[in-house]
Short mmCIF file of C-alpha atoms in Angstrom, two decimals:
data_model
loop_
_atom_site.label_atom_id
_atom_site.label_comp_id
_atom_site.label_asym_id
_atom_site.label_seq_id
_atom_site.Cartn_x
_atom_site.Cartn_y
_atom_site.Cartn_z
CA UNK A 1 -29.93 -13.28 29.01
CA UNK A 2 -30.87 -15.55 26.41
CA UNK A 3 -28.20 -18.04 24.69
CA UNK A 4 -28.52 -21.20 21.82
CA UNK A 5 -25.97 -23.71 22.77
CA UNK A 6 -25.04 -27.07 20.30
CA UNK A 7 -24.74 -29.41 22.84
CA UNK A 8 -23.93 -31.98 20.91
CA UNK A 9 -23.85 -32.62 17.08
CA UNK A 10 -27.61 -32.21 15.80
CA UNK A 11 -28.86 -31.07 19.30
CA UNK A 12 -29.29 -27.26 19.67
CA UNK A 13 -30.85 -26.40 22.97
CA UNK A 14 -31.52 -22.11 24.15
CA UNK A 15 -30.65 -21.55 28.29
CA UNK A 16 -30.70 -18.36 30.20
CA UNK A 17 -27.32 -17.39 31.48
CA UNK A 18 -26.30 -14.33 33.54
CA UNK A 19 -25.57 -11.30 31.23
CA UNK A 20 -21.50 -10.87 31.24
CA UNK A 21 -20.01 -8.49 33.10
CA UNK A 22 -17.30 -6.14 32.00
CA UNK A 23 -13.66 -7.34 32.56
CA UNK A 24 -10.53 -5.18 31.80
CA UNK A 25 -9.30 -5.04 28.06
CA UNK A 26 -12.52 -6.34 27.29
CA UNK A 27 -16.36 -5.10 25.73
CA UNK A 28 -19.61 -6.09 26.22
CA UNK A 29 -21.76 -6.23 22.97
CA UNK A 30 -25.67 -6.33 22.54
CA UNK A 31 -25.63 -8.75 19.79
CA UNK A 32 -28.44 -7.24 16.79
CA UNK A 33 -27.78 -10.06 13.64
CA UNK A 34 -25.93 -13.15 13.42
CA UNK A 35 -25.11 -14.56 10.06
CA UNK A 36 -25.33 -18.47 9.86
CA UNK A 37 -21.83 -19.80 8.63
CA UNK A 38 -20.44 -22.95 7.06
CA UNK A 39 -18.48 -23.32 10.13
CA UNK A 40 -21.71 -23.46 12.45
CA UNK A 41 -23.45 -25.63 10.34
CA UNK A 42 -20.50 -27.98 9.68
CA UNK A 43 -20.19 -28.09 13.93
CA UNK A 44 -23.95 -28.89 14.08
CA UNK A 45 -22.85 -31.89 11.60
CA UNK A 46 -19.89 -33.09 13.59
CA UNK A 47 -17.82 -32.54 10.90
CA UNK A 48 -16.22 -28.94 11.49
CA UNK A 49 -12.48 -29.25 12.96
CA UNK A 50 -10.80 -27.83 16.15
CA UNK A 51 -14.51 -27.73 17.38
CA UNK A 52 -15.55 -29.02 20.92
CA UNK A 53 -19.13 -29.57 22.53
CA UNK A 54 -21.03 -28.23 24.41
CA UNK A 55 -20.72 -24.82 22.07
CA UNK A 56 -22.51 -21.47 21.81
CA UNK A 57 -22.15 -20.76 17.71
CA UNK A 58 -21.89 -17.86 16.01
CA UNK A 59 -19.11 -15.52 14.33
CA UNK A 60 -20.62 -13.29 11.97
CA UNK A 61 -21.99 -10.75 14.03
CA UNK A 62 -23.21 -6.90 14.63
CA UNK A 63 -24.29 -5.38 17.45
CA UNK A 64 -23.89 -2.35 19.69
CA UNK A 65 -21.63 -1.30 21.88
CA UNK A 66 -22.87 -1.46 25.54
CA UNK A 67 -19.52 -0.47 27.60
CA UNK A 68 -15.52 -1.13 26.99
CA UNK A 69 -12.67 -1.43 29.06
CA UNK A 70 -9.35 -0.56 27.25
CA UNK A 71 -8.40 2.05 24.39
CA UNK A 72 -11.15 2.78 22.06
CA UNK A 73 -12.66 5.17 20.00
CA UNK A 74 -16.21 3.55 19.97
CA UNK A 75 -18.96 4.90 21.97
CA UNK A 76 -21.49 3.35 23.61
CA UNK A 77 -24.52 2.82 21.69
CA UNK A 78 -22.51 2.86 18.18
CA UNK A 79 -22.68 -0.34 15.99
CA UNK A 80 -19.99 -2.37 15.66
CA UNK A 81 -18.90 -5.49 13.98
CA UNK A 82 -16.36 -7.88 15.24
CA UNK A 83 -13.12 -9.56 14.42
CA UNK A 84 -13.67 -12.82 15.70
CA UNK A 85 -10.05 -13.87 16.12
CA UNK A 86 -8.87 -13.53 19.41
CA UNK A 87 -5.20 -13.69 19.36
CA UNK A 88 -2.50 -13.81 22.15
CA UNK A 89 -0.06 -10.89 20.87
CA UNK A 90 3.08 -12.57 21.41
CA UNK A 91 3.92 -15.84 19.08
CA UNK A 92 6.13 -16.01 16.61
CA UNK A 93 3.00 -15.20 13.73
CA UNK A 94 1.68 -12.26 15.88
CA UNK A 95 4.53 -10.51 16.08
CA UNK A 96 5.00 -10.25 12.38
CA UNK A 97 0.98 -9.26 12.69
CA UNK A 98 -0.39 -12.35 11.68
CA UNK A 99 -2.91 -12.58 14.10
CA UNK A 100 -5.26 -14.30 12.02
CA UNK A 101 -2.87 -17.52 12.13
CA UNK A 102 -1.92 -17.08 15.92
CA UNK A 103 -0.21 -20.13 18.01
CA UNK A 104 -2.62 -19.82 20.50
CA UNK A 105 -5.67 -18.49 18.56
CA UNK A 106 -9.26 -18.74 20.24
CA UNK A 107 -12.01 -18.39 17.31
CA UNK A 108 -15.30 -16.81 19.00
CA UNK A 109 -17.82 -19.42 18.54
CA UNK A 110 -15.45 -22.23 17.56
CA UNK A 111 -12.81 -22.69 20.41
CA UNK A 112 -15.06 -19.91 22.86
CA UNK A 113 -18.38 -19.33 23.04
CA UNK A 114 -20.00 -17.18 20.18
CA UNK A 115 -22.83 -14.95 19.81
CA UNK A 116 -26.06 -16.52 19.66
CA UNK A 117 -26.57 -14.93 22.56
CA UNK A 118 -27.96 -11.18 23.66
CA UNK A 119 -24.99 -10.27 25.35
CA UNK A 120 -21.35 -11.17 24.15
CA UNK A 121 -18.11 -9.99 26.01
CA UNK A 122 -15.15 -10.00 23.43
CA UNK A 123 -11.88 -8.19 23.69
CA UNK A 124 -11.89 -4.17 22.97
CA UNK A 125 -9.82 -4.80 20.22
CA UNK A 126 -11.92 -6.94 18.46
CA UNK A 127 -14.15 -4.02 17.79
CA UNK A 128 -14.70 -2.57 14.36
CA UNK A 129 -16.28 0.26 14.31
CA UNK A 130 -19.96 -0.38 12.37
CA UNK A 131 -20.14 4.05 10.69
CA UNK A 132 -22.20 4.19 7.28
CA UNK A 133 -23.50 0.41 7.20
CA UNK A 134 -26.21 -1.38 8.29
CA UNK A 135 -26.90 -4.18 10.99
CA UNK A 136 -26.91 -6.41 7.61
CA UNK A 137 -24.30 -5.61 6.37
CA UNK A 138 -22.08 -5.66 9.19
CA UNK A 139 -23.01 -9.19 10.22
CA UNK A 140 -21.45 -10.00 6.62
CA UNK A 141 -18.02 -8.39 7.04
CA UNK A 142 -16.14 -11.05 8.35
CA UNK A 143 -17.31 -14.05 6.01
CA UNK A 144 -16.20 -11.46 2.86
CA UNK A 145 -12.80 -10.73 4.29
CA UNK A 146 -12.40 -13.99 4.41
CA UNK A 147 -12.61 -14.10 0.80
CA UNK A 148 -10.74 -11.13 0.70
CA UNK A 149 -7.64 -13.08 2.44
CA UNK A 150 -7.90 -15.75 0.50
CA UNK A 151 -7.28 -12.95 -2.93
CA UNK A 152 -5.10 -10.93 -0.92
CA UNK A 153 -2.94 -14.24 -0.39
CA UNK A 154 -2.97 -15.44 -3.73
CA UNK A 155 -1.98 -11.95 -5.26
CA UNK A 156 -4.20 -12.17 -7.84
CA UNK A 157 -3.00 -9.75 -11.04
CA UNK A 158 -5.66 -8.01 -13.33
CA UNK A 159 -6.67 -9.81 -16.53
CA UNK A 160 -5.61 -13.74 -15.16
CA UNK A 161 -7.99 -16.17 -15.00
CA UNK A 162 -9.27 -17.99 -11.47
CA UNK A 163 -11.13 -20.82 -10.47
CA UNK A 164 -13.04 -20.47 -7.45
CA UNK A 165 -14.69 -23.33 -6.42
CA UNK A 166 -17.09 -23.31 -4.37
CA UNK A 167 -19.95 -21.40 -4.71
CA UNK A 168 -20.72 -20.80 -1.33
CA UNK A 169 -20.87 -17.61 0.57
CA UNK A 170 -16.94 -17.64 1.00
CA UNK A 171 -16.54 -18.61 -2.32
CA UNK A 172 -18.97 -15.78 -3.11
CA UNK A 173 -17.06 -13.43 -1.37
CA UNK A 174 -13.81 -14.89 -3.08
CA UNK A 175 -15.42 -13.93 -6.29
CA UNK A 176 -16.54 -10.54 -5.91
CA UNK A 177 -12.92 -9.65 -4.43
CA UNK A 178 -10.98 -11.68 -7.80
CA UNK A 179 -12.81 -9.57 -9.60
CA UNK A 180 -12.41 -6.16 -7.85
CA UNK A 181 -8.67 -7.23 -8.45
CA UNK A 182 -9.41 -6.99 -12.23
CA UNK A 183 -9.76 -11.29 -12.62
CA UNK A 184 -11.63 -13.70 -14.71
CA UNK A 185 -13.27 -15.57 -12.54
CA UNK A 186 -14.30 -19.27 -13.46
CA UNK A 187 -17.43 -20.54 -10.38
CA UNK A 188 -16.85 -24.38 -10.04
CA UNK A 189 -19.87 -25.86 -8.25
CA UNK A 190 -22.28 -29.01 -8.11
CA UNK A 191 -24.95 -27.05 -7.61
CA UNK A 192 -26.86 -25.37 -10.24
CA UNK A 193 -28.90 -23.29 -8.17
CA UNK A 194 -25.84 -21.84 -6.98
CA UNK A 195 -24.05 -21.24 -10.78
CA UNK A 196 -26.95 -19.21 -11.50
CA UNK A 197 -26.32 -17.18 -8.41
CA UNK A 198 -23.27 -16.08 -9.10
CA UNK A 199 -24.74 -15.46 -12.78
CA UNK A 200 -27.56 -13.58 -11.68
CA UNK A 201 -25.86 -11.75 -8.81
CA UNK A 202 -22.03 -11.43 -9.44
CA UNK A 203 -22.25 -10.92 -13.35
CA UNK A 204 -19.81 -14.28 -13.27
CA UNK A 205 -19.39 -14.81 -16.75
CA UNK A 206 -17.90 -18.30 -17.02
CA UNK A 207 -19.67 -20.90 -14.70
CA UNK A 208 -19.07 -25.32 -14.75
CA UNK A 209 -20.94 -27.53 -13.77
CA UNK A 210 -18.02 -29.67 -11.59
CA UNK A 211 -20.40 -33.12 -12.25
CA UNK A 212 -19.96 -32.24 -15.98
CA UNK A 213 -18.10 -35.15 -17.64
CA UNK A 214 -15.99 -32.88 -19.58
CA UNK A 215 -15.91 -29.99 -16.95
CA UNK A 216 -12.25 -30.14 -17.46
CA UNK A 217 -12.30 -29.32 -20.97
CA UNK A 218 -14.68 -26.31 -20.67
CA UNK A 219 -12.15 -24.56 -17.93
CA UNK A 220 -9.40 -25.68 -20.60
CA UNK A 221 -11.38 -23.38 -23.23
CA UNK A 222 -12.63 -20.74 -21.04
CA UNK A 223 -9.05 -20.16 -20.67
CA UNK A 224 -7.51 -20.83 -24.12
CA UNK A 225 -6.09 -23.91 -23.17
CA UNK A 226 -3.41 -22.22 -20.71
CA UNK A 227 -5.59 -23.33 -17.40
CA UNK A 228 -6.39 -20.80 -14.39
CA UNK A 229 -3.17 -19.29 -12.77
CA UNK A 230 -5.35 -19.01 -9.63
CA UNK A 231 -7.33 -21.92 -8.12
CA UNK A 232 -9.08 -21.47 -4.65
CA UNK A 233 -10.65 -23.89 -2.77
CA UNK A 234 -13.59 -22.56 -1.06
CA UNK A 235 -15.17 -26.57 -0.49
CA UNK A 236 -13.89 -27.78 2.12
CA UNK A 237 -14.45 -30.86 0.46
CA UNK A 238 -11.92 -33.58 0.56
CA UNK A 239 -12.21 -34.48 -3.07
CA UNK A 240 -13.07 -31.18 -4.50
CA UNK A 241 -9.60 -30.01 -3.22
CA UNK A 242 -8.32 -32.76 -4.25
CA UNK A 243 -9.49 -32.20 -7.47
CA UNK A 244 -8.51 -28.37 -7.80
CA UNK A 245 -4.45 -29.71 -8.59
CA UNK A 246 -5.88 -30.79 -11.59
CA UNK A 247 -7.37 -27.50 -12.89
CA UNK A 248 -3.78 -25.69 -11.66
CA UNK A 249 -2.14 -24.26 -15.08
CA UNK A 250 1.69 -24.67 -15.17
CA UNK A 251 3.37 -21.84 -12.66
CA UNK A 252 0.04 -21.20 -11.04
CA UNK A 253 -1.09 -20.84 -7.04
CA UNK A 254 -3.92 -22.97 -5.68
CA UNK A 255 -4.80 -21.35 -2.21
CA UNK A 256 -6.87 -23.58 0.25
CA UNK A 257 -9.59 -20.87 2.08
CA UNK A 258 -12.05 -24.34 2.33
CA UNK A 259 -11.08 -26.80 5.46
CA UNK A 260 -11.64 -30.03 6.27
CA UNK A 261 -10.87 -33.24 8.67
CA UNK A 262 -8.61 -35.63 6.29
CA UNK A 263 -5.35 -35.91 4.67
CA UNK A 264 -5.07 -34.28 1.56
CA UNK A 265 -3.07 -35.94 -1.29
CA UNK A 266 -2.04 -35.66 -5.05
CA UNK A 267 0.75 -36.27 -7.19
CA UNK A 268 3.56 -34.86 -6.75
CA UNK A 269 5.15 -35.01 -9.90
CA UNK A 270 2.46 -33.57 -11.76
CA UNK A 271 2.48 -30.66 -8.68
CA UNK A 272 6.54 -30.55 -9.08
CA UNK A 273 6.28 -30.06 -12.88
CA UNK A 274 4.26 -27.25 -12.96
CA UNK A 275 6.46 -25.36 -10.23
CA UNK A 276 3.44 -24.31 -8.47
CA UNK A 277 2.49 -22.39 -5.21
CA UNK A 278 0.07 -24.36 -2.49
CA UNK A 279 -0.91 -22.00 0.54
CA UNK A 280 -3.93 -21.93 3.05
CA UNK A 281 -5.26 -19.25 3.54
CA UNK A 282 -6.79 -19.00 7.22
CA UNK A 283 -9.16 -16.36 9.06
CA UNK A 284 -8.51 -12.99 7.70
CA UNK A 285 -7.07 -9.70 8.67
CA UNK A 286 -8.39 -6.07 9.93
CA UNK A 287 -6.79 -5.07 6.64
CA UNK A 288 -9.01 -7.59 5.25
CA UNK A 289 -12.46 -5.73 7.56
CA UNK A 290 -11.77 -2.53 6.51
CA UNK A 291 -11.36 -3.65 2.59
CA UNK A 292 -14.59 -5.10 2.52
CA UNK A 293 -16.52 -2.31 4.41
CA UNK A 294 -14.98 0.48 2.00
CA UNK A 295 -15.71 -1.69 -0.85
CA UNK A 296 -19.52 -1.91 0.93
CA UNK A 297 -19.75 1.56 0.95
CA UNK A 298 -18.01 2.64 -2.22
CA UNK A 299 -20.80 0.32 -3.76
CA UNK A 300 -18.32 -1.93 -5.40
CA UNK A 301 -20.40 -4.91 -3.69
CA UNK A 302 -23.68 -4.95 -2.80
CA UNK A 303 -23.63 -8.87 -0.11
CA UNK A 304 -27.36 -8.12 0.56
CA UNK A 305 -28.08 -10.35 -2.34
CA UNK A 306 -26.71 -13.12 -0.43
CA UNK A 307 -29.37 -13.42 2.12
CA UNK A 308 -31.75 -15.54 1.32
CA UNK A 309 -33.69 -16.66 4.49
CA UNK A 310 -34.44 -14.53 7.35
CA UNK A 311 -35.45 -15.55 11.13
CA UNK A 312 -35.58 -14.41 14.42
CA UNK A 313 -33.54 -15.58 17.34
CA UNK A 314 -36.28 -17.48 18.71
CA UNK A 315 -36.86 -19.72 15.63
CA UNK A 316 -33.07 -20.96 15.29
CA UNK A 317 -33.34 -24.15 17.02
CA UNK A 318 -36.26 -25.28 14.64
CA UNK A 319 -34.93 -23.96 11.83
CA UNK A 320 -31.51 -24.87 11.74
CA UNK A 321 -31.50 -28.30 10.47
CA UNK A 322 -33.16 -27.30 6.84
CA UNK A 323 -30.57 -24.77 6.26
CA UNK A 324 -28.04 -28.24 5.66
CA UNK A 325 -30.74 -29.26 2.93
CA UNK A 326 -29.16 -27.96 -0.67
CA UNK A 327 -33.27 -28.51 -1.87
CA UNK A 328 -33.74 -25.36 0.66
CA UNK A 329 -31.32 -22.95 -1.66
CA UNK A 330 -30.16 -21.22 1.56
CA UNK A 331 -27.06 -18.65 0.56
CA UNK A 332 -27.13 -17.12 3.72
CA UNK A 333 -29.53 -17.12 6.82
CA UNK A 334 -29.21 -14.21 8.93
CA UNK A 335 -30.49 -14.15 12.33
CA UNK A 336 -32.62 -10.86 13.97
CA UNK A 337 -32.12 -9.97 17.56
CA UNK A 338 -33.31 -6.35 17.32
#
């Protein structure tokens, strides 16, 4: 089969490799689309954490089933998505079922090869069924339950206001799932383009400009001067999160979904004053999946919107590099194997 390795940072290079064969508790996968994440971009950087070289990419993913080994409902031949997370079953988070945080947790295309590939071999339980949705679709499941976590884990109420920024396709995703949970949502960004996305796209009502001199003071009026009860980080960026402590109204939660290398600081005094809540939020949950695919097919979010360039598998490696260009106004590329 055919495979796109990163070698190294800014060096992506395709090889043939034998086709996996099926091992016990495990499934092979034809691989169909493969959506092109901050994570894989950040590791063609050098910049993305807990990554190592040489590294097949890719985590958002559909496909078909070809053959499984272990308990499972899914036929050969049905579509599939798949939980990326592959978790150990027995530390101290997994047993509470926290998989999504496990000690020993191997992320498909970040600590094991991923599947920009034909062929991927993942464990049977890492199957989601794909019934009702499209190859599309399904290869942008996992990047919306991660937004879906990152709501989930700041147990966002109906009618309070929150501050995503980022306006990114996790911070997309954050969006559209603050306001299934009946939220304002405020979209922080530096990029126009992206503000009039989430206009155009997500009905967002309230959107700043975060290189706005008085940015501050427009999220101070958007919210009648109380501040959002909800920030989340959806950056990564050092100094955006950084940043977000400022935004945090008194008694509020600011929930990290973004990552990155450094040390994070801020003052603690003005964190201590306002009582408030700081939490990452990490990976997400098959309670997560199977929100996001009934709120696919109940139409209460239509992610197609979010793809903006197309390509096949063959034209990755020449492609790639522009999709880290902001001129290029890529949302999301999604990658065609079938």
């Amino acid at each position: 089969m055919e495979l796109l390795r990163c070698v190294a940072p800014g060096h992506l290079a395709y090889e043939q490799a034998p086709k996996p064969q099926l091992q016990p508790g495990r499934a092979l996968v034809r691989i169909t689309r493969i959506g092109i994440c901050g994570t894989d971009l950040h590791a063609f950087e050098g910049t993305q954490p807990y990554f190592t070289y040489p590294r097949v990419l890719g985590h958002e993913l559909a496909g078909q089933l070809v053959e499984a080994d272990g308990e499972t409902d899914i036929r050969p031949g049905d579509t599939v998505t798949i939980m990326p997370y592959f978790y150990c079953g027995q530390c101290v988070a997994c047993r509470v079922g926290k998989t999504n945080c496990c000690e020993r947790l191997q992320v498909c295309g970040v600590h094991t090869d991923g599947g920009m590939a034909e062929f991927l071999s993942v464990p049977t339980y890492a199957l989601v069924p794909g019934t009702g949705l499209a190859d599309d679709q399904l290869a942008l499941v996992e990047p919306l339950a991660i937004g879906a976590h990152g709501v989930r884990r700041a147990q966002v109420q109906p009618g309070e206001y929150v501050l995503v920024v980022g306006a990114g396709p996790i911070g997309l995703g954050v969006m559209l799932f603050a306001q299934i949970a009946g939220a304002q949502v405020i979209a922080l960004d530096v990029n126009a383009g992206r503000l009039a996305f989430c206009g155009k796209h997500l009905g967002i009502p309230h959107r700043v400009d975060a290189t706005s001199a008085d940015a501050l003071e427009q999220i101070r009026a958007i919210t009648g001067g109380d501040m959002p009860t909800v920030v989340i980080d959806a950056t990564g960026n050092r100094r955006a999160i950084e940043s977000g402590f400022g935004y945090l109204a008194h008694g509020g939660r600011y929930v990290l979904v973004g990552l990155q290398r450094e040390a994070v600081s801020f003052s603690h005094p003005e964190f201590h004053k306002r009582e408030a809540t700081l939490m990452s939020s990490r990976n997400a949950t098959r309670a997560d999946f199977d929100a996001v695919m009934t709120a696919m097919r109940n139409g209460q979010i239509n992610p197609m919107t979010f793809i903006t360039h197309r390509v096949r598998f063959g034209e990755v490696q020449s492609e790639f590099s522009g999709w880290l260009d902001p001129a290029n106004g890529v949302i999301k590329a999604m990658v065609s194997l079938a």
